[in-house]
XYZ file of C-alpha atoms in Angstrom:
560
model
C 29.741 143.006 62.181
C 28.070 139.430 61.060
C 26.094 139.027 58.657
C 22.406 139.374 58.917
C 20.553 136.156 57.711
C 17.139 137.444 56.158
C 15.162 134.284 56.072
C 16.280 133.834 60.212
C 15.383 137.095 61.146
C 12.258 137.127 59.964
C 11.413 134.208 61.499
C 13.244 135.837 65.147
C 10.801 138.971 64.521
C 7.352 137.101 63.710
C 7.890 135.280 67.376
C 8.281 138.152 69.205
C 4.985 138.332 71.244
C 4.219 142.116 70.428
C 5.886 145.156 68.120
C 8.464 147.309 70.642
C 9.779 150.570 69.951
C 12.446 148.954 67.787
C 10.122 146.344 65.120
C 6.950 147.932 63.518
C 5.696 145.624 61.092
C 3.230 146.457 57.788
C 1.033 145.156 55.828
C 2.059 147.501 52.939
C -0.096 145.052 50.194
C 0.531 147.668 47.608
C 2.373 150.934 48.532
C 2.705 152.614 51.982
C 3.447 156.849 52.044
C 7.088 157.735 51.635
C 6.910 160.687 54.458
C 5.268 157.775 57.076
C 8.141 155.769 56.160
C 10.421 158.367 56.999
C 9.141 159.065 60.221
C 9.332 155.557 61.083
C 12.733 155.407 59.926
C 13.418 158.607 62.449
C 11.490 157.315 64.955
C 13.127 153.369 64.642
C 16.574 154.381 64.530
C 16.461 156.529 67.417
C 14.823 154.069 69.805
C 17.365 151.529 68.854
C 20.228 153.967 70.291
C 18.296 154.508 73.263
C 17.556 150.906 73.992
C 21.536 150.248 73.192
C 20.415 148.035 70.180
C 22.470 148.228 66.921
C 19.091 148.416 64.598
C 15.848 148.343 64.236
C 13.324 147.027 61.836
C 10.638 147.657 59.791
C 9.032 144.826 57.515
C 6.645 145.144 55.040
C 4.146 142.117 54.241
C 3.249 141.209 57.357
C -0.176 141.383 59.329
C 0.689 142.953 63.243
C -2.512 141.382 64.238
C -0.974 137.591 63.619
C 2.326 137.900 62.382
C 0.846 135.760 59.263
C 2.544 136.752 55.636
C -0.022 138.790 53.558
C 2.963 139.818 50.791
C 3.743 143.320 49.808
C 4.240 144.962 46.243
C 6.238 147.649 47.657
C 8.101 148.729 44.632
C 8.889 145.690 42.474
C 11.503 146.775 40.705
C 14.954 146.491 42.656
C 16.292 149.471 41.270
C 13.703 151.696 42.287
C 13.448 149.924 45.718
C 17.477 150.437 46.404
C 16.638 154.417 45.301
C 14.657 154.319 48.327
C 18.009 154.872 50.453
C 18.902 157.992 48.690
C 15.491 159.446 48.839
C 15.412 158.824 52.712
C 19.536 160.251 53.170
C 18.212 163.702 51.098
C 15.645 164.088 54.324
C 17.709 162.706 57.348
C 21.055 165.004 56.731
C 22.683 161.418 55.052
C 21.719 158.650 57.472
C 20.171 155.775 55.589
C 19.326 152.250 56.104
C 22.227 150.007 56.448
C 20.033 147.168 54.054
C 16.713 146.231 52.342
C 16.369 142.616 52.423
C 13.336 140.928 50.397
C 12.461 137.769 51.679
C 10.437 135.586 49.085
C 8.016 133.270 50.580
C 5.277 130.738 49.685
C 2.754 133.142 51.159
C 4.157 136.599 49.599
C 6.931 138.701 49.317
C 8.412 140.699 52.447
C 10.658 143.617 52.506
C 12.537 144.096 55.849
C 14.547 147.572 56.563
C 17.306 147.436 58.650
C 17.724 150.922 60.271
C 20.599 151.573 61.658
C 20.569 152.792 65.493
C 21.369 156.566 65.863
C 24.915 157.634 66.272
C 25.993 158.253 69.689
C 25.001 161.953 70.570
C 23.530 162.613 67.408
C 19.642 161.785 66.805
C 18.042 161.238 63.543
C 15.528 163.273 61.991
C 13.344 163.313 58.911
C 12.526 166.394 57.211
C 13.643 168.555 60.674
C 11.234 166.517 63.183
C 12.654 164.189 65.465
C 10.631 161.446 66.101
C 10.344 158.150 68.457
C 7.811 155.634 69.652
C 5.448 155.747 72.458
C 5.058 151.986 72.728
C 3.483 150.621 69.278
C 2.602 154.142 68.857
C 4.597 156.626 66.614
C 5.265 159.776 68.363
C 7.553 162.445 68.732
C 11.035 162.401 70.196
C 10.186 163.473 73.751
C 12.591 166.035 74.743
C 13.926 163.569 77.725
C 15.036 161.298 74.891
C 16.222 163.863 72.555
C 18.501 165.106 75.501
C 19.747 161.568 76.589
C 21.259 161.570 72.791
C 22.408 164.347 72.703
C 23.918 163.536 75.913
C 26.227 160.542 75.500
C 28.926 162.701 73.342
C 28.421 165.689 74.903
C 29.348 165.026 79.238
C 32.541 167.782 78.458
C 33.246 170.553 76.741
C 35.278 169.914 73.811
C 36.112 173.703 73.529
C 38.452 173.370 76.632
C 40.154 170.108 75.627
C 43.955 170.742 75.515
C 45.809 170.048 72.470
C 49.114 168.000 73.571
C 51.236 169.145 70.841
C 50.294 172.552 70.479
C 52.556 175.489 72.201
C 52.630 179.291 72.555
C 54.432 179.106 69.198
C 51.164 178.087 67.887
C 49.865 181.085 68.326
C 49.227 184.230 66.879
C 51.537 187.379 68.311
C 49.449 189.878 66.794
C 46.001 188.439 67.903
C 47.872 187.995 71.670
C 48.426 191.158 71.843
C 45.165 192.375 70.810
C 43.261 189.885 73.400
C 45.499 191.581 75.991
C 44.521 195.219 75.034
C 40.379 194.013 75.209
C 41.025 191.917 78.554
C 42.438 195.354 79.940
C 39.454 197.366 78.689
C 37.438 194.705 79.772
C 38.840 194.891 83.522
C 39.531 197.896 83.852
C 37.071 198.285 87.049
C 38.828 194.924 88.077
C 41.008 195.388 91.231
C 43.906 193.534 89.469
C 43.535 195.584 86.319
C 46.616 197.695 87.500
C 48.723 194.405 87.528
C 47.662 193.323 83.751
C 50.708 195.129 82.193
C 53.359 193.667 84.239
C 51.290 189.870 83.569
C 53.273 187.734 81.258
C 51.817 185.845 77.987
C 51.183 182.902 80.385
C 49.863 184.266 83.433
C 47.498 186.471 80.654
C 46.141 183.235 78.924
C 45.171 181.351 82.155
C 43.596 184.443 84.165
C 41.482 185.083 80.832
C 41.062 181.350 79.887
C 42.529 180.494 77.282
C 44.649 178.013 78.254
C 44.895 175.499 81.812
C 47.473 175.489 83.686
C 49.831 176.952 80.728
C 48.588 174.302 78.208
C 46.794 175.203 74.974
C 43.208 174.291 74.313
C 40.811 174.116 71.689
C 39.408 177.519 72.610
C 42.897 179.375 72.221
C 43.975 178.080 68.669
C 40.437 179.280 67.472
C 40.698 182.681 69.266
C 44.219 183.492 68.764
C 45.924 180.283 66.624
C 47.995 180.626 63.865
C 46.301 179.648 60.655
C 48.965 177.156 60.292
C 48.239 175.511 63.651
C 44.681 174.262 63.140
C 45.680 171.015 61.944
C 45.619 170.575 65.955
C 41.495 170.890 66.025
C 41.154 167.979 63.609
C 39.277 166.596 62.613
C 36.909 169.616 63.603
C 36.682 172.339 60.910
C 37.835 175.802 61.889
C 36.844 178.073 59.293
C 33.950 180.757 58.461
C 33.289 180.966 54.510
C 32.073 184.256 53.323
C 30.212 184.024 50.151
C 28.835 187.027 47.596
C 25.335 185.956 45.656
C 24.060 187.752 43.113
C 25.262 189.559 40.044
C 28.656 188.860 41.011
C 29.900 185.876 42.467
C 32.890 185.407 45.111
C 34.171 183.842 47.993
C 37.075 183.544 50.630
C 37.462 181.310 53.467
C 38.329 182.781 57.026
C 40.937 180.826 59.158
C 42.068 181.492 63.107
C 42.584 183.368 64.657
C 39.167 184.366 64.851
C 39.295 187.039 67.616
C 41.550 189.464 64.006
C 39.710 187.308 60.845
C 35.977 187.747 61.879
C 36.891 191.842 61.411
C 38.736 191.300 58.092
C 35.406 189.087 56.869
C 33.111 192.345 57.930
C 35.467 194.136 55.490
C 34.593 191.877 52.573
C 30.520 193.157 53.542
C 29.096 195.744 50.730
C 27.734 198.350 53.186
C 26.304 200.895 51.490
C 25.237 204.397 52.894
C 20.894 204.442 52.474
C 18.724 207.135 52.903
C 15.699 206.877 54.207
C 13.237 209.807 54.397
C 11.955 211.174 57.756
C 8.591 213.263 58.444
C 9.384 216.527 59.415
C 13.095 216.451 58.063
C 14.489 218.086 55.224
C 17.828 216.232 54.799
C 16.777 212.463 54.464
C 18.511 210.174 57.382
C 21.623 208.074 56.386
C 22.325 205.201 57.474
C 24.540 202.154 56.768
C 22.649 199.458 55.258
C 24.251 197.012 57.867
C 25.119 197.936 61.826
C 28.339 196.779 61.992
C 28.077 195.361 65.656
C 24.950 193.614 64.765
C 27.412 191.502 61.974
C 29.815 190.820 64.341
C 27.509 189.738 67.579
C 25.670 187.328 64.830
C 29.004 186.352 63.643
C 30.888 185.774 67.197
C 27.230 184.246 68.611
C 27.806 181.537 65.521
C 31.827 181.290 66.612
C 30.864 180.514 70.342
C 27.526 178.238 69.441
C 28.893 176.427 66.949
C 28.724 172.291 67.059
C 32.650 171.743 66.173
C 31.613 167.768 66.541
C 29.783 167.865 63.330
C 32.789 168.899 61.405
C 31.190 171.472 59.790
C 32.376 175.379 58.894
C 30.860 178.847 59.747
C 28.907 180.063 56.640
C 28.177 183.968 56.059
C 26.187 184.770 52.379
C 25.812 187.944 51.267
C 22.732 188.875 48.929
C 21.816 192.229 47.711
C 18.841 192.223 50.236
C 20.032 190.461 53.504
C 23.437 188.950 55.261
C 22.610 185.540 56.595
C 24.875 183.878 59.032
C 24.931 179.795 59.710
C 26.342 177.575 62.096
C 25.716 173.862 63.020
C 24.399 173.242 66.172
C 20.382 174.788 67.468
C 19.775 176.659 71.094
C 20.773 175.058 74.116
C 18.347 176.298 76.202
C 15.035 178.849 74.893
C 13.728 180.047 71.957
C 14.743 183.163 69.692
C 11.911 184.721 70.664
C 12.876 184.498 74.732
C 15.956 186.178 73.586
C 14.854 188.744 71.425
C 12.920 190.013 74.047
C 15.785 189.902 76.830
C 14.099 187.839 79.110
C 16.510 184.409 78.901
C 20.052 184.322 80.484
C 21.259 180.855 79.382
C 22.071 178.407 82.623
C 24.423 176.465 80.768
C 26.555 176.528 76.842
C 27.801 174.702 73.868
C 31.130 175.846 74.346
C 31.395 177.175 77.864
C 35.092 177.394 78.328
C 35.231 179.182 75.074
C 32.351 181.376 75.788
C 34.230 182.625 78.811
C 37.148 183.455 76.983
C 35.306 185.380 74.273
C 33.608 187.431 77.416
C 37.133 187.943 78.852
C 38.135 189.825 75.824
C 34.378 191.423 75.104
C 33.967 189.257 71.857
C 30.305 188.463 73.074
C 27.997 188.989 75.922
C 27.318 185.794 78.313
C 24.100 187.187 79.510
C 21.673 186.660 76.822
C 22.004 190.039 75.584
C 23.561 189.911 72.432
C 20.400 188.715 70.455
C 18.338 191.657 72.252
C 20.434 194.246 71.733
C 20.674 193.181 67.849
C 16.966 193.914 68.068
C 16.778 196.663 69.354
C 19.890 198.545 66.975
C 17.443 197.450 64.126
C 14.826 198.980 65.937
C 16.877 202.286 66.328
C 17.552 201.960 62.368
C 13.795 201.592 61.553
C 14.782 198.540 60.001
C 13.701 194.750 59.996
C 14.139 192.362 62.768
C 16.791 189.601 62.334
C 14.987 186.424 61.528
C 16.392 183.435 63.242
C 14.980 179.851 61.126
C 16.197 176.430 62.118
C 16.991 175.065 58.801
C 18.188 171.875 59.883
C 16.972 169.983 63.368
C 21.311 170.905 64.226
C 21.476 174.374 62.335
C 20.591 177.908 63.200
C 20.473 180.349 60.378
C 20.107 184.581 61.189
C 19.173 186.617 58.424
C 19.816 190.251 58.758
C 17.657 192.587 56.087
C 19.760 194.989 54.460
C 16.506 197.369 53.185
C 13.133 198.723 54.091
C 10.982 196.045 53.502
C 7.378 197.764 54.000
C 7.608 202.164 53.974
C 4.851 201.789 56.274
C 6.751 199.568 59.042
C 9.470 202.318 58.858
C 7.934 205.281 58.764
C 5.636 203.904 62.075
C 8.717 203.212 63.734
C 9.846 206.417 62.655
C 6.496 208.431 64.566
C 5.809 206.293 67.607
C 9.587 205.903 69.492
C 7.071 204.357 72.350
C 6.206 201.062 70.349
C 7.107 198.137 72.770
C 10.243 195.792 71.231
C 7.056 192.912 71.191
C 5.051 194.898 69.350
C 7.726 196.006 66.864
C 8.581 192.072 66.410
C 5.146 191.174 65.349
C 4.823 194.563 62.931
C 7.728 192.991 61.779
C 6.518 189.579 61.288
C 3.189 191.605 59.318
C 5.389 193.099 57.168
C 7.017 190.273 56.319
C 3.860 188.321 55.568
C 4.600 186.021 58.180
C 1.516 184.671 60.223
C 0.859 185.954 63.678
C -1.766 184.374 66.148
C -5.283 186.138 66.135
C -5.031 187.517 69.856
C -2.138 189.423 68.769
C -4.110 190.797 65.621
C -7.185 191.778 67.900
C -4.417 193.734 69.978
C -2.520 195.259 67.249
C -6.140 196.497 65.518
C -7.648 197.743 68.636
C -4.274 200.246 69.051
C -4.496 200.693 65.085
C -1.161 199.526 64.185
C -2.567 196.971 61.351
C -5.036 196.970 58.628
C -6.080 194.792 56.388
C -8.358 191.723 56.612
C -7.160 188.657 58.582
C -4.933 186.816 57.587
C -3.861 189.298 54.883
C -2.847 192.528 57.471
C -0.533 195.676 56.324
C 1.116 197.807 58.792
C -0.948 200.837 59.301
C 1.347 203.864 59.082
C -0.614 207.180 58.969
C 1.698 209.654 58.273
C 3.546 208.156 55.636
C 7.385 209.816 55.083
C 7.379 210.280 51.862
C 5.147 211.252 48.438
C 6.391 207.964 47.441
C 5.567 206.482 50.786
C 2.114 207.563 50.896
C 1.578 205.960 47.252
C 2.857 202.780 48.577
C 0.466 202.796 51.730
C -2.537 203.545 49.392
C -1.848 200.290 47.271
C -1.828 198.197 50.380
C -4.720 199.662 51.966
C -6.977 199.081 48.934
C -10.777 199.817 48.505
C -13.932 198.405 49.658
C -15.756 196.088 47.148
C -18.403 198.533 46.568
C -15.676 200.612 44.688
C -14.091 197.787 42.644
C -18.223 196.829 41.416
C -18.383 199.997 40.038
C -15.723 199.793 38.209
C -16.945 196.723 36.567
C -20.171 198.145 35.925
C -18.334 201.614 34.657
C -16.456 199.112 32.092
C -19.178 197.644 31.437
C -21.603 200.284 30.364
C -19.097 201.673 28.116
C -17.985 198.910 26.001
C -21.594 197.134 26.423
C -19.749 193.857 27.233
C -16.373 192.560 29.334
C -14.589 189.017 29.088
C -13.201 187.456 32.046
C -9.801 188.353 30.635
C -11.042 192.057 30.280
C -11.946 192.261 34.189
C -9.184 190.302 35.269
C -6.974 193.233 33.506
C -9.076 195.976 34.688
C -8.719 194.872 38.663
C -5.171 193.382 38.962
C -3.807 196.135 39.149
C -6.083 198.364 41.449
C -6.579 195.327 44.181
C -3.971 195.970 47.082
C -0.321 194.825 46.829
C -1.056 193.232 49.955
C -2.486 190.162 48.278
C -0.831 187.663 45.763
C -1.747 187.311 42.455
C -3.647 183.843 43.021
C -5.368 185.928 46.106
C -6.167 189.161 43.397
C -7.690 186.649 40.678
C -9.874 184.907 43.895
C -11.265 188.354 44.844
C -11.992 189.586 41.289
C -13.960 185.892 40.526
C -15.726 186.630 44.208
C -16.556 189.935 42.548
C -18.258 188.579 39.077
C -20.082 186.249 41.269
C -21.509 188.701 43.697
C -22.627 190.927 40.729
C -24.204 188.013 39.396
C -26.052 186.709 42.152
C -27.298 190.464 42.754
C -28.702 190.563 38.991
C -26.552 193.445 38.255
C -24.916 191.993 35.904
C -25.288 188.642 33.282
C -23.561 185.900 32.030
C -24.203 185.873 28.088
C -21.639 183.049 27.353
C -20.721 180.143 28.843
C -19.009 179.042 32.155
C -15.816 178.377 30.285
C -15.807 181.579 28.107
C -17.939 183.686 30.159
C -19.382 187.481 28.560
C -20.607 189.575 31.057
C -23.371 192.562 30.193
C -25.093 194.327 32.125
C -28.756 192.817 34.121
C -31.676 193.323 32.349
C -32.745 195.926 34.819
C -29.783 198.122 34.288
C -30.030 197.143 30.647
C -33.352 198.814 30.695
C -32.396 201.536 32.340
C -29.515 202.153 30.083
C -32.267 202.379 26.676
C -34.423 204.826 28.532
């Protein structure tokens, strides 16, 4: 690649007549906002890819308006200006800019970022937005451009690419054999399921897509390859880690064939018996603390969705409280939330040729099922929803709880077997403390599912299952202020004085666990303030070290 001349290319970029999408000059006199430079770095580098230029530039120092130099302090000192390209690789997954020049002039000092162009099929983002330019204007990727990216790697399937050197020795007998025993339970309405016994190990492969035409593919070596034979996927990396957090610390990695291994990871899964309490039963219910086809759906939906371009392994962490699974590459098509619901069958996949084969031998479903059903066996368990988060602009993370989160969610689920799977998913998302959209509050009040005062809401479960249960729902639903004054008063009146320290004490822990402690000390200032302001009670220190006694009226009151 030559060279780039500083002093020429500033000179090249002050002619241009106006900014494009691929120059965006600054004035930056001082210091300019580290998260608008990243977005500009986003936004810079992947217009350059789509306008098939190798970089683009942003320069500090200059005026847009006249292209005259106006200088720019932009951190002085070189070493904290070259720290710059870390700081920006921690937010764009490692992509950084290929230089900083600073060009000294008579008129001032300029800085001039050279940003590289995206890579082919892979577009840059900072801090998990995607971002472009709308002219001079900084915008958001438009989904057009974000596909056209995403596009130029991606015109085949790399799942069904044959492997030249790999044969049928390359395989696994044992994992064969068991693909042949699910294709026949998978076909056995088929009219040629009578003929599957008498098929041999090549005519079996091809009719349930593993292979082409006799000749290995990517697809087979991860289904059924020996764990030997993946040096045939490089550089792609064909392996799910399973990792134990916690008090006790562990790991093992998971090789091909994947259609035996993902089973033996499920093994390595602590899944303990619970009990969870149910009205009008005497023996509590029992119940795994993980479902184990909801583990192995999330783990084969990972296997079949992964991004194997991005050289990057299946992770699965265990934590006392939850299972999460990872895998590079985010939905196709949809949201979770179409899914969850059953209402999306994909059009198109990742992976399609491997996707086929995992339906062939009933690994995963191809209809858009698989995430629904999960729902709805957690639903069945009166336990949490899976939460699906996109950690990374290319990564999709599920979370499976392993406990009861909120009695009350459990036990409702427990007494109304009506509840909608919608409605359940936003209980869910209340119990969790996660924010739901005020319609769907107004909805969920009105058929007195909720309590609670927006945005803090609890789930409103009447009959609670347990002693314990019922305990739990009283300390969420709380009591009115009128209640909590009293109590300040009642304090009050008996010790003849209370410190803000002395309240704070008294109410922390009778306000409702709904609310976090910042939220508890807000509503017991709100409190002292509304006393005061009513004259019931009186500040006789000072704002910083307040003493509170009772008004004079109640004072008077109190002699008599």
């Amino acid at each position: 690649m030559k060279a780039i001349q500083p002093e020429a290319t500033l000179e090249e970029l002050r002619r241009l007549p106006h900014e494009t999408e691929c120059v965006e000059f600054k004035e930056a006199r001082t210091s300019f906002d580290f998260r608008k430079l990243g977005k500009y770095f986003s936004a810079l580098s992947n217009e350059a890819n789509l306008k098939n230029q190798t970089c683009g530039w942003l320069v500090f120092g200059i005026v847009n308006k006249d292209r005259s130099i106006c200088g720019s302090q932009f951190r002085l000192n070189p070493v904290d200006l070259d720290s710059l390209k870390h700081e920006i690789a921690k937010q764009t997954g490692g992509t950084t800019f290929r230089a900083i020049h600073v060009v000294t002039t008579l008129m001032g000092r300029v800085v001039m970022f050279e940003i590289p162009a995206a890579p082919p099929g892979m577009p840059v983002a900072f801090q998990n937005h995607w971002y472009g330019r709308d002219g001079e204007s900084l915008s958001g990727l438009s989904i057009s451009e974000l596909e056209t990216i995403r596009g130029q790697i991606r015109q085949s399937d790399w799942s069904a690419e044959i492997c030249p050197a790999a044969t049928f020795s390359d395989l696994e007998p044992l994992a064969l054999a068991q693909a042949k025993r699910n294709f026949q339970s998978k076909s056995a309405t088929k009219s040629f399921a009578p003929e599957i016994p008498s098929w041999t190990d090549s005519v079996f492969l091809d009719r349930a897509r593993f292979t082409i035409q006799g000749k290995i593919t990517r697809a087979a070596l991860l289904l059924l390859g020996r764990a030997e034979s993946v040096h045939h996927l490089s550089p792609a990396v064909a392996q799910i880690t399973w990792k134990l957090e916690g008090d006790l610390r562990a790991y093992v990695h998971f090789c091909p064939p994947f259609l035996l291994t993902t089973t033996e990871l499920y093994a390595q899964i602590r899944n303990t018996v619970q009990k969870i309490d149910v009205p009008g039963r005497l023996v509590p219910y029992e119940v795994p603390q993980y479902d184990k086809w909801v583990i192995l759906e999330s783990l084969h939906n990972a296997i079949a969705h992964q991004d194997y371009t991005r050289q990057s392994r299946i992770l699965v962490t265990e934590k006392p409280d939850f299972l999460s699974i990872e895998n590079a590459g985010r939905f196709i098509e949809g949201g979770v939330s179409d899914y969850a619901l059953g209402e999306k069958t994909p059009s198109r996949y990742r992976n399609r040729f491997l996707v086929d084969a995992m339906v062939s031998v009933n690994m995963i479903d191809s209809m858009g099922y698989g995430i629904h059903k999960m729902f709805l066996e957690q639903r069945k368990r009166f336990y949490p929803m899976p939460d699906y988060t996109l950690e990374e602009p290319d990564k999709v993370l599920v979370r499976i709880p392993g406990k009861i989160i909120d009695p009350g969610y459990t036990a409702l689920l427990m007494q109304k077997h009506d509840l909608s799977l919608d409605r359940i998913i936003l209980l869910d998302r209340v119990q969790k403390r996660l924010p739901i959209e005020k319609e769907n509050v107004v909805r969920l009040r009105r058929e007195k599912l909720i309590e609670g005062r927006f945005p803090t809401l609890f789930v409103a479960s009447r009959f609670p299952a347990t002693s314990s249960e019922k305990s739990q729902y009283l300390r969420n639903r709380a009591f009115d202020d009128k209640h909590y004054k009293k109590m300040i008063m009642d304090f009050i009146r008996h010790y003849g004085h209370a410190t803000k320290k002395d309240l704070d004490t008294l109410l922390m822990g009778k306000l409702s666990d709904v609310l976090t402690e910042s939220q508890k000390l807000n509503k017991i200032r709100n409190l002292r303030y509304a006393l005061v302001v009513e004259g019931t009670i009186r500040n006789l220190g000072n704002k910083r070290f307040p003493k509170y006694a009772l008004g004079e009226n109640l004072a008077m009151e109190e002699d008599i």
